[in-house]
Short mmCIF file of C-alpha atoms in Angstrom, two decimals:
data_model
loop_
_atom_site.label_atom_id
_atom_site.label_comp_id
_atom_site.label_asym_id
_atom_site.label_seq_id
_atom_site.Cartn_x
_atom_site.Cartn_y
_atom_site.Cartn_z
CA UNK A 1 23.45 -20.72 13.32
CA UNK A 2 25.17 -17.41 12.68
CA UNK A 3 22.98 -16.53 9.64
CA UNK A 4 19.48 -17.20 11.52
CA UNK A 5 21.35 -14.64 14.31
CA UNK A 6 22.43 -12.16 11.97
CA UNK A 7 18.52 -12.82 10.42
CA UNK A 8 17.05 -12.12 13.68
CA UNK A 9 18.99 -8.45 13.96
CA UNK A 10 18.21 -7.36 10.70
CA UNK A 11 14.48 -8.14 11.66
CA UNK A 12 14.91 -6.53 14.62
CA UNK A 13 16.48 -3.13 13.41
CA UNK A 14 14.33 -3.01 10.32
CA UNK A 15 11.07 -4.56 10.42
CA UNK A 16 9.45 -2.56 13.05
CA UNK A 17 10.33 1.02 11.71
CA UNK A 18 9.27 0.05 8.19
CA UNK A 19 5.97 -1.53 9.75
CA UNK A 20 5.05 1.73 11.59
CA UNK A 21 6.18 3.62 8.20
CA UNK A 22 3.44 1.66 6.26
CA UNK A 23 0.82 1.61 8.87
CA UNK A 24 1.03 5.49 8.74
CA UNK A 25 1.07 5.99 5.40
CA UNK A 26 -2.27 4.14 4.91
CA UNK A 27 -3.49 6.23 7.48
CA UNK A 28 -2.76 9.19 5.60
CA UNK A 29 -4.14 8.09 2.80
CA UNK A 30 -7.62 6.99 3.97
CA UNK A 31 -7.71 10.03 6.36
CA UNK A 32 -10.10 11.57 3.84
CA UNK A 33 -12.54 8.69 4.37
CA UNK A 34 -12.46 8.98 8.09
CA UNK A 35 -13.09 13.05 7.86
CA UNK A 36 -15.63 12.10 5.08
CA UNK A 37 -18.12 10.83 7.92
CA UNK A 38 -16.69 13.57 10.66
CA UNK A 39 -18.22 16.34 8.53
CA UNK A 40 -15.55 16.98 5.82
CA UNK A 41 -18.34 16.52 2.64
CA UNK A 42 -20.74 18.97 4.97
CA UNK A 43 -18.03 21.93 5.52
CA UNK A 44 -16.83 22.13 1.70
CA UNK A 45 -20.52 21.98 0.66
CA UNK A 46 -19.30 18.95 -1.53
CA UNK A 47 -22.16 17.62 -4.25
CA UNK A 48 -21.97 15.22 -6.87
CA UNK A 49 -18.50 13.41 -7.97
CA UNK A 50 -16.74 16.19 -5.37
CA UNK A 51 -16.18 13.54 -3.04
CA UNK A 52 -14.87 10.90 -5.34
CA UNK A 53 -12.15 13.40 -6.52
CA UNK A 54 -10.58 13.79 -3.14
CA UNK A 55 -9.60 9.89 -3.44
CA UNK A 56 -8.71 10.20 -7.45
CA UNK A 57 -6.90 13.49 -7.02
CA UNK A 58 -4.12 11.69 -4.64
CA UNK A 59 -3.82 9.11 -7.17
CA UNK A 60 -3.26 11.76 -9.86
CA UNK A 61 -0.58 12.92 -8.24
CA UNK A 62 0.70 9.39 -7.54
CA UNK A 63 0.46 8.36 -11.19
CA UNK A 64 2.10 11.58 -12.54
CA UNK A 65 5.51 11.21 -10.57
CA UNK A 66 5.82 7.49 -10.14
CA UNK A 67 8.17 6.83 -12.77
CA UNK A 68 10.48 10.11 -12.03
CA UNK A 69 10.52 9.23 -8.03
CA UNK A 70 11.63 5.48 -9.17
CA UNK A 71 14.46 7.09 -11.29
CA UNK A 72 15.33 9.26 -8.60
CA UNK A 73 15.70 6.34 -5.56
CA UNK A 74 18.13 4.37 -8.33
CA UNK A 75 20.25 7.29 -8.27
CA UNK A 76 20.23 8.99 -4.75
CA UNK A 77 20.72 7.25 -1.27
CA UNK A 78 17.14 5.27 -0.90
CA UNK A 79 16.71 5.70 2.99
CA UNK A 80 17.54 9.54 3.22
CA UNK A 81 15.38 10.58 0.06
CA UNK A 82 12.65 8.29 1.32
CA UNK A 83 12.71 10.17 4.69
CA UNK A 84 12.97 13.45 3.07
CA UNK A 85 9.26 12.67 1.11
CA UNK A 86 7.65 11.16 4.31
CA UNK A 87 8.71 14.41 6.21
CA UNK A 88 7.22 16.61 3.49
CA UNK A 89 4.09 14.68 3.06
CA UNK A 90 3.57 14.64 6.96
CA UNK A 91 3.57 18.68 6.61
CA UNK A 92 1.51 18.52 3.59
CA UNK A 93 -1.41 16.52 5.48
CA UNK A 94 -1.14 18.47 8.37
CA UNK A 95 -1.81 21.39 6.16
CA UNK A 96 -4.93 19.52 4.95
CA UNK A 97 -6.78 21.64 7.93
CA UNK A 98 -6.30 24.86 6.26
CA UNK A 99 -8.10 25.23 3.07
CA UNK A 100 -11.00 27.65 3.03
CA UNK A 101 -12.36 25.84 -0.23
CA UNK A 102 -12.59 22.60 -2.04
CA UNK A 103 -9.88 23.60 -4.76
CA UNK A 104 -7.18 24.05 -2.07
CA UNK A 105 -8.15 20.69 -0.37
CA UNK A 106 -7.75 18.91 -3.79
CA UNK A 107 -4.65 20.61 -4.57
CA UNK A 108 -3.29 19.20 -1.16
CA UNK A 109 -4.47 15.74 -1.62
CA UNK A 110 -2.66 15.87 -5.25
CA UNK A 111 0.55 16.91 -3.70
CA UNK A 112 0.22 14.25 -0.85
CA UNK A 113 -0.04 11.96 -4.05
CA UNK A 114 3.21 12.85 -5.38
CA UNK A 115 4.91 12.84 -2.09
CA UNK A 116 3.68 9.28 -1.23
CA UNK A 117 4.73 7.80 -4.51
CA UNK A 118 8.19 7.04 -3.05
CA UNK A 119 7.22 4.86 -0.36
CA UNK A 120 6.10 1.72 -2.00
CA UNK A 121 9.09 1.50 -4.42
CA UNK A 122 11.73 2.57 -2.07
CA UNK A 123 10.42 -0.64 0.59
CA UNK A 124 10.73 -2.92 -2.36
CA UNK A 125 14.48 -1.88 -2.99
CA UNK A 126 15.21 -1.90 0.60
CA UNK A 127 13.61 -5.38 1.20
CA UNK A 128 15.62 -6.70 -1.99
CA UNK A 129 18.88 -5.12 -0.43
CA UNK A 130 18.50 -7.10 2.68
CA UNK A 131 16.66 -10.47 2.25
CA UNK A 132 17.10 -13.71 0.54
CA UNK A 133 14.49 -14.37 -2.58
CA UNK A 134 12.68 -17.33 -0.21
CA UNK A 135 12.70 -14.77 2.83
CA UNK A 136 11.00 -11.91 0.87
CA UNK A 137 7.45 -12.89 0.57
CA UNK A 138 6.96 -13.14 4.51
CA UNK A 139 8.83 -9.79 5.01
CA UNK A 140 6.92 -8.06 2.18
CA UNK A 141 3.68 -9.19 3.27
CA UNK A 142 4.57 -8.33 7.23
CA UNK A 143 5.16 -4.83 6.43
CA UNK A 144 2.59 -4.56 3.66
CA UNK A 145 -0.02 -5.98 6.11
CA UNK A 146 0.23 -3.13 8.34
CA UNK A 147 -2.07 -1.28 6.16
CA UNK A 148 -4.50 -3.37 8.27
CA UNK A 149 -2.77 -1.98 11.70
CA UNK A 150 -3.02 1.34 10.14
CA UNK A 151 -6.84 0.73 9.83
CA UNK A 152 -7.34 -0.07 13.28
CA UNK A 153 -5.16 3.22 14.39
CA UNK A 154 -6.83 5.49 12.10
CA UNK A 155 -10.34 4.32 13.09
CA UNK A 156 -9.40 4.29 16.66
CA UNK A 157 -7.90 7.89 16.45
CA UNK A 158 -10.99 9.30 14.53
CA UNK A 159 -13.46 7.69 16.79
CA UNK A 160 -11.72 9.54 19.66
CA UNK A 161 -11.81 12.66 18.38
CA UNK A 162 -15.64 12.26 16.79
CA UNK A 163 -16.77 11.68 20.24
CA UNK A 164 -14.94 14.56 21.27
CA UNK A 165 -16.05 17.04 18.45
CA UNK A 166 -16.77 20.65 19.68
CA UNK A 167 -13.94 20.39 22.67
CA UNK A 168 -11.12 21.76 20.23
CA UNK A 169 -10.88 25.13 18.62
CA UNK A 170 -10.63 23.06 15.08
CA UNK A 171 -13.36 20.89 13.77
CA UNK A 172 -12.71 17.10 14.78
CA UNK A 173 -11.57 16.14 11.05
CA UNK A 174 -9.04 18.82 11.17
CA UNK A 175 -7.43 17.72 14.27
CA UNK A 176 -7.30 14.21 12.70
CA UNK A 177 -5.21 15.35 9.57
CA UNK A 178 -2.89 17.30 11.94
CA UNK A 179 -2.59 14.24 14.51
CA UNK A 180 -1.43 11.81 11.93
CA UNK A 181 0.44 14.12 9.95
CA UNK A 182 2.64 15.00 13.05
CA UNK A 183 2.85 11.16 13.64
CA UNK A 184 4.48 10.83 10.16
CA UNK A 185 7.07 13.70 10.25
CA UNK A 186 8.20 12.04 13.42
CA UNK A 187 8.70 8.47 11.76
CA UNK A 188 10.39 10.25 8.92
CA UNK A 189 13.19 12.01 11.00
CA UNK A 190 13.31 8.06 12.37
CA UNK A 191 14.10 6.64 9.15
CA UNK A 192 16.43 9.73 8.43
CA UNK A 193 18.68 8.23 11.33
CA UNK A 194 17.89 4.57 11.80
CA UNK A 195 17.90 2.82 8.29
CA UNK A 196 21.19 2.93 6.52
CA UNK A 197 21.32 3.30 2.91
CA UNK A 198 23.09 0.06 2.13
CA UNK A 199 23.99 -2.95 4.29
CA UNK A 200 27.38 -2.17 4.10
CA UNK A 201 26.67 1.06 6.06
CA UNK A 202 24.60 -0.52 8.69
CA UNK A 203 25.53 0.72 12.11
CA UNK A 204 23.80 -1.80 14.09
CA UNK A 205 26.03 -4.51 12.43
CA UNK A 206 30.05 -5.28 13.26
CA UNK A 207 32.05 -5.31 10.31
CA UNK A 208 31.77 -9.50 10.01
CA UNK A 209 28.17 -9.17 10.09
CA UNK A 210 28.07 -6.49 6.96
CA UNK A 211 30.23 -8.96 4.88
CA UNK A 212 27.70 -12.10 6.18
CA UNK A 213 25.19 -9.72 4.70
CA UNK A 214 26.97 -9.23 1.35
CA UNK A 215 27.57 -13.12 1.08
CA UNK A 216 23.77 -14.03 2.14
CA UNK A 217 22.40 -11.43 -0.43
CA UNK A 218 25.13 -12.42 -3.51
CA UNK A 219 22.73 -15.50 -3.93
CA UNK A 220 19.94 -13.41 -5.42
CA UNK A 221 22.23 -12.45 -8.19
CA UNK A 222 20.98 -9.01 -7.99
CA UNK A 223 23.48 -6.93 -6.07
CA UNK A 224 22.60 -3.76 -3.87
CA UNK A 225 21.31 -1.71 -6.68
CA UNK A 226 23.58 -0.13 -9.79
CA UNK A 227 23.16 3.71 -10.07
CA UNK A 228 23.59 3.63 -13.96
CA UNK A 229 20.20 3.48 -15.87
CA UNK A 230 20.40 0.89 -18.44
CA UNK A 231 18.59 1.16 -21.65
CA UNK A 232 18.77 -2.53 -22.55
CA UNK A 233 17.18 -3.21 -19.53
CA UNK A 234 14.58 -1.08 -19.77
CA UNK A 235 13.74 -2.44 -23.46
CA UNK A 236 13.90 -5.95 -21.67
CA UNK A 237 11.38 -5.08 -19.26
CA UNK A 238 8.89 -3.35 -21.80
CA UNK A 239 9.01 -6.30 -23.91
CA UNK A 240 8.22 -9.01 -21.23
CA UNK A 241 4.69 -10.09 -21.15
CA UNK A 242 4.68 -10.46 -17.43
CA UNK A 243 5.55 -6.70 -16.84
CA UNK A 244 2.01 -6.04 -19.00
CA UNK A 245 0.41 -8.66 -17.05
CA UNK A 246 1.70 -7.13 -13.82
CA UNK A 247 0.58 -3.88 -15.13
CA UNK A 248 -3.27 -5.06 -15.92
CA UNK A 249 -3.80 -6.93 -12.96
CA UNK A 250 -2.65 -4.08 -10.89
CA UNK A 251 -5.19 -1.78 -12.84
CA UNK A 252 -8.08 -4.44 -12.49
CA UNK A 253 -7.31 -5.22 -8.75
CA UNK A 254 -7.28 -1.57 -7.58
CA UNK A 255 -10.36 -0.20 -9.01
CA UNK A 256 -12.27 -1.97 -6.13
CA UNK A 257 -9.57 -1.25 -3.82
CA UNK A 258 -9.94 2.74 -4.83
CA UNK A 259 -13.44 2.47 -4.23
CA UNK A 260 -13.60 0.79 -0.72
CA UNK A 261 -10.58 2.85 0.49
CA UNK A 262 -12.70 6.05 -0.04
CA UNK A 263 -16.22 4.59 0.43
CA UNK A 264 -16.01 1.86 3.01
CA UNK A 265 -17.14 4.07 5.91
CA UNK A 266 -19.95 5.97 3.69
CA UNK A 267 -21.02 2.22 2.82
CA UNK A 268 -21.10 1.07 6.59
CA UNK A 269 -23.24 4.42 7.45
CA UNK A 270 -25.34 4.36 4.05
CA UNK A 271 -26.17 0.95 3.64
CA UNK A 272 -25.68 -0.82 6.65
CA UNK A 273 -26.97 1.93 8.98
CA UNK A 274 -24.50 2.54 11.66
CA UNK A 275 -24.10 5.92 12.73
CA UNK A 276 -20.88 7.95 11.52
CA UNK A 277 -19.09 7.21 15.21
CA UNK A 278 -20.26 3.58 14.67
CA UNK A 279 -18.80 3.08 11.17
CA UNK A 280 -15.43 4.53 12.39
CA UNK A 281 -15.12 1.58 14.75
CA UNK A 282 -16.55 -0.94 12.52
CA UNK A 283 -13.69 -0.36 10.23
CA UNK A 284 -11.45 -2.01 12.80
CA UNK A 285 -12.19 -5.62 11.98
CA UNK A 286 -11.39 -4.98 8.33
CA UNK A 287 -7.99 -4.15 9.37
CA UNK A 288 -7.54 -7.08 11.95
CA UNK A 289 -8.36 -9.59 8.72
CA UNK A 290 -5.57 -7.81 6.50
CA UNK A 291 -3.12 -8.07 9.49
CA UNK A 292 -3.79 -11.52 10.26
CA UNK A 293 -4.97 -12.63 7.16
CA UNK A 294 -1.73 -11.13 4.75
CA UNK A 295 0.55 -12.60 7.19
CA UNK A 296 -1.06 -15.83 7.56
CA UNK A 297 -1.07 -16.61 3.77
CA UNK A 298 2.50 -15.37 3.23
CA UNK A 299 3.45 -17.60 6.23
CA UNK A 300 1.77 -20.82 4.48
CA UNK A 301 4.81 -20.40 1.86
CA UNK A 302 7.13 -22.34 4.19
CA UNK A 303 4.79 -25.45 3.47
CA UNK A 304 3.64 -24.81 -0.12
CA UNK A 305 6.58 -23.06 -2.20
CA UNK A 306 4.16 -21.64 -5.22
CA UNK A 307 3.30 -18.14 -3.68
CA UNK A 308 1.61 -17.43 -6.97
CA UNK A 309 -0.70 -19.99 -6.09
CA UNK A 310 -1.51 -18.69 -3.14
CA UNK A 311 -1.91 -15.27 -4.52
CA UNK A 312 -4.59 -16.85 -7.13
CA UNK A 313 -6.04 -18.56 -4.17
CA UNK A 314 -6.32 -15.41 -1.88
CA UNK A 315 -8.28 -13.36 -5.31
CA UNK A 316 -10.69 -16.19 -5.53
CA UNK A 317 -11.85 -15.83 -2.20
CA UNK A 318 -11.97 -11.96 -2.71
CA UNK A 319 -14.15 -12.43 -5.79
CA UNK A 320 -16.43 -14.65 -3.33
CA UNK A 321 -16.36 -11.59 -0.88
CA UNK A 322 -17.59 -8.67 -3.20
CA UNK A 323 -20.16 -10.88 -4.72
CA UNK A 324 -21.25 -11.58 -0.85
CA UNK A 325 -21.36 -7.62 -0.44
CA UNK A 326 -22.99 -7.01 -3.99
CA UNK A 327 -25.54 -9.50 -4.24
CA UNK A 328 -26.43 -11.02 -0.67
CA UNK A 329 -29.28 -8.15 -0.61
CA UNK A 330 -31.59 -10.33 1.72
CA UNK A 331 -28.72 -11.02 4.10
CA UNK A 332 -27.11 -8.15 6.12
CA UNK A 333 -24.56 -10.17 7.81
CA UNK A 334 -23.62 -12.05 4.58
CA UNK A 335 -22.85 -8.72 3.25
CA UNK A 336 -20.91 -7.16 6.20
CA UNK A 337 -18.86 -10.58 6.15
CA UNK A 338 -18.05 -10.08 2.44
CA UNK A 339 -16.69 -6.65 3.09
CA UNK A 340 -14.29 -7.63 5.52
CA UNK A 341 -13.13 -10.72 3.76
CA UNK A 342 -12.22 -8.34 1.22
CA UNK A 343 -9.61 -7.09 3.39
CA UNK A 344 -7.39 -9.92 2.22
CA UNK A 345 -7.15 -9.04 -1.26
CA UNK A 346 -3.89 -7.06 -0.72
CA UNK A 347 -2.30 -10.78 -0.54
CA UNK A 348 -2.19 -10.54 -4.42
CA UNK A 349 -0.41 -7.55 -4.54
CA UNK A 350 2.09 -8.37 -2.11
CA UNK A 351 3.02 -11.27 -4.02
CA UNK A 352 3.55 -9.40 -6.89
CA UNK A 353 5.80 -6.97 -5.12
CA UNK A 354 8.00 -9.89 -3.63
CA UNK A 355 8.11 -11.16 -7.36
CA UNK A 356 9.79 -7.78 -8.36
CA UNK A 357 12.47 -8.31 -5.74
CA UNK A 358 12.85 -11.95 -6.22
CA UNK A 359 12.08 -12.94 -9.85
CA UNK A 360 13.31 -9.72 -11.70
CA UNK A 361 16.95 -9.32 -11.84
CA UNK A 362 18.90 -5.76 -13.19
CA UNK A 363 18.14 -2.94 -11.23
CA UNK A 364 17.12 -0.78 -14.20
CA UNK A 365 14.48 -3.60 -15.14
CA UNK A 366 13.46 -3.95 -11.72
CA UNK A 367 12.50 -0.19 -11.14
CA UNK A 368 10.71 -0.34 -14.67
CA UNK A 369 8.64 -3.18 -13.78
CA UNK A 370 7.84 -2.05 -10.60
CA UNK A 371 7.15 1.67 -11.79
CA UNK A 372 4.73 0.27 -14.40
CA UNK A 373 3.07 -1.96 -11.89
CA UNK A 374 2.46 1.13 -9.61
CA UNK A 375 1.09 3.25 -12.31
CA UNK A 376 -1.49 0.65 -12.92
CA UNK A 377 -2.17 0.46 -9.38
CA UNK A 378 -2.66 4.07 -9.54
CA UNK A 379 -4.77 4.30 -12.22
CA UNK A 380 -7.13 1.96 -11.12
CA UNK A 381 -7.35 3.84 -7.40
CA UNK A 382 -8.00 6.82 -9.71
CA UNK A 383 -10.77 4.98 -11.47
CA UNK A 384 -12.10 3.43 -8.57
CA UNK A 385 -13.99 6.31 -6.60
CA UNK A 386 -15.61 7.03 -10.10
CA UNK A 387 -17.41 4.18 -10.02
CA UNK A 388 -19.63 4.93 -7.10
CA UNK A 389 -21.68 7.60 -8.83
CA UNK A 390 -23.65 10.20 -6.62
CA UNK A 391 -26.78 9.59 -8.05
CA UNK A 392 -26.75 6.00 -7.11
CA UNK A 393 -26.15 6.44 -3.71
CA UNK A 394 -27.10 5.01 -0.76
CA UNK A 395 -26.72 1.47 -2.51
CA UNK A 396 -24.06 2.66 -5.42
CA UNK A 397 -25.05 -0.72 -7.52
CA UNK A 398 -22.77 0.17 -9.95
CA UNK A 399 -19.82 0.64 -7.87
CA UNK A 400 -20.61 -2.81 -6.11
CA UNK A 401 -21.01 -4.68 -9.60
CA UNK A 402 -18.02 -3.46 -11.05
CA UNK A 403 -15.91 -4.48 -8.29
CA UNK A 404 -17.23 -8.21 -9.13
CA UNK A 405 -16.19 -7.87 -12.65
CA UNK A 406 -12.36 -6.09 -11.83
CA UNK A 407 -11.55 -9.24 -9.28
CA UNK A 408 -12.89 -11.96 -11.84
CA UNK A 409 -10.34 -10.38 -14.44
CA UNK A 410 -7.86 -10.18 -11.50
CA UNK A 411 -8.28 -13.94 -11.04
CA UNK A 412 -7.86 -14.60 -14.47
CA UNK A 413 -4.47 -12.66 -14.73
CA UNK A 414 -2.74 -13.61 -11.34
CA UNK A 415 -3.62 -17.20 -12.23
CA UNK A 416 -1.87 -16.55 -15.81
CA UNK A 417 0.98 -15.21 -14.20
CA UNK A 418 1.72 -18.24 -12.08
CA UNK A 419 1.30 -20.27 -15.04
CA UNK A 420 4.19 -18.14 -16.69
CA UNK A 421 6.62 -18.57 -14.05
CA UNK A 422 5.94 -22.08 -13.56
#
């Protein structure tokens, strides 16, 4: 009974803010997609693959700094360092409204990627510090699924600004960057003041409850994070076959993610025929599918303990979804259904992040596996926008077929991972 009360207290004080952070980081990431249909491409006179590089540049920065930032998170207080990066990336997003030329905008997208590289490894570490192994999959799903809430909120804000374009001293897409950037800065300060670096420093728990947190987490046999880098754990991570399955799974599954994150709103206008303003609203159902679907599938682990089997099943559903999007040419409704069903695909990534916290012991090994996974994630998202080739517009057939191939490979890899753990 005491443990249930303590778990509820931890959830109450930690999860809402972590969920809000993940919601905002996704809004920051896809803000260029909303801005694209609000006039960004016209303003910078983009042609050829220039818009594709708006998405790829973000992940180029993310890729270069992923491992150094993961090392820094091991060495310095997690919550404080994360808060610093969040505040800085909010400022950079606000500055997206200022460049006079395309090169300046691309430079800011790259810097944004560098700063956002801290958020996912930090959230994985924090989840591992506070929750028992059997609690981590659902909690990871809850904060990760708030990407869907970010889609709903971002679409709503973008639509509200687009309908009043011309009533501001700046273009509506510039105001979008400023609004989301200021929201991010405020959440950065909240995290700085609210989230403790370690459970033993939790201001919202009394002395007895802090001891209980330590006793709860002892069952994970992983501690709260050792600040010393251990070379033997690095070698162990690099020689573990599962590390490389994680890496290639991230690479394969995030090529389609990088494509649709940047081109989703454009497909809704060019392929499905919605107006620019309507396309902003039509992204909202996808966000709802992600928010509800990811949490629902994670909750099912209470009844079926094999979380990797659940992830494998959702990846099969995602493969079906992208096949509907790519090949159901005679049925626009089926293609739109496929586009929305695609939004359950993050269950696979949620499961992998949960495995890092619960199945990978040793702090150096954990951050190494996590960093390599996120490097694969970056490379996939970097490649993704390049599969949508300008001369294939508006259908982008090559990009849609590449999504089918990548998810077919992803199904094989996640099933292989499940077999290995089983």
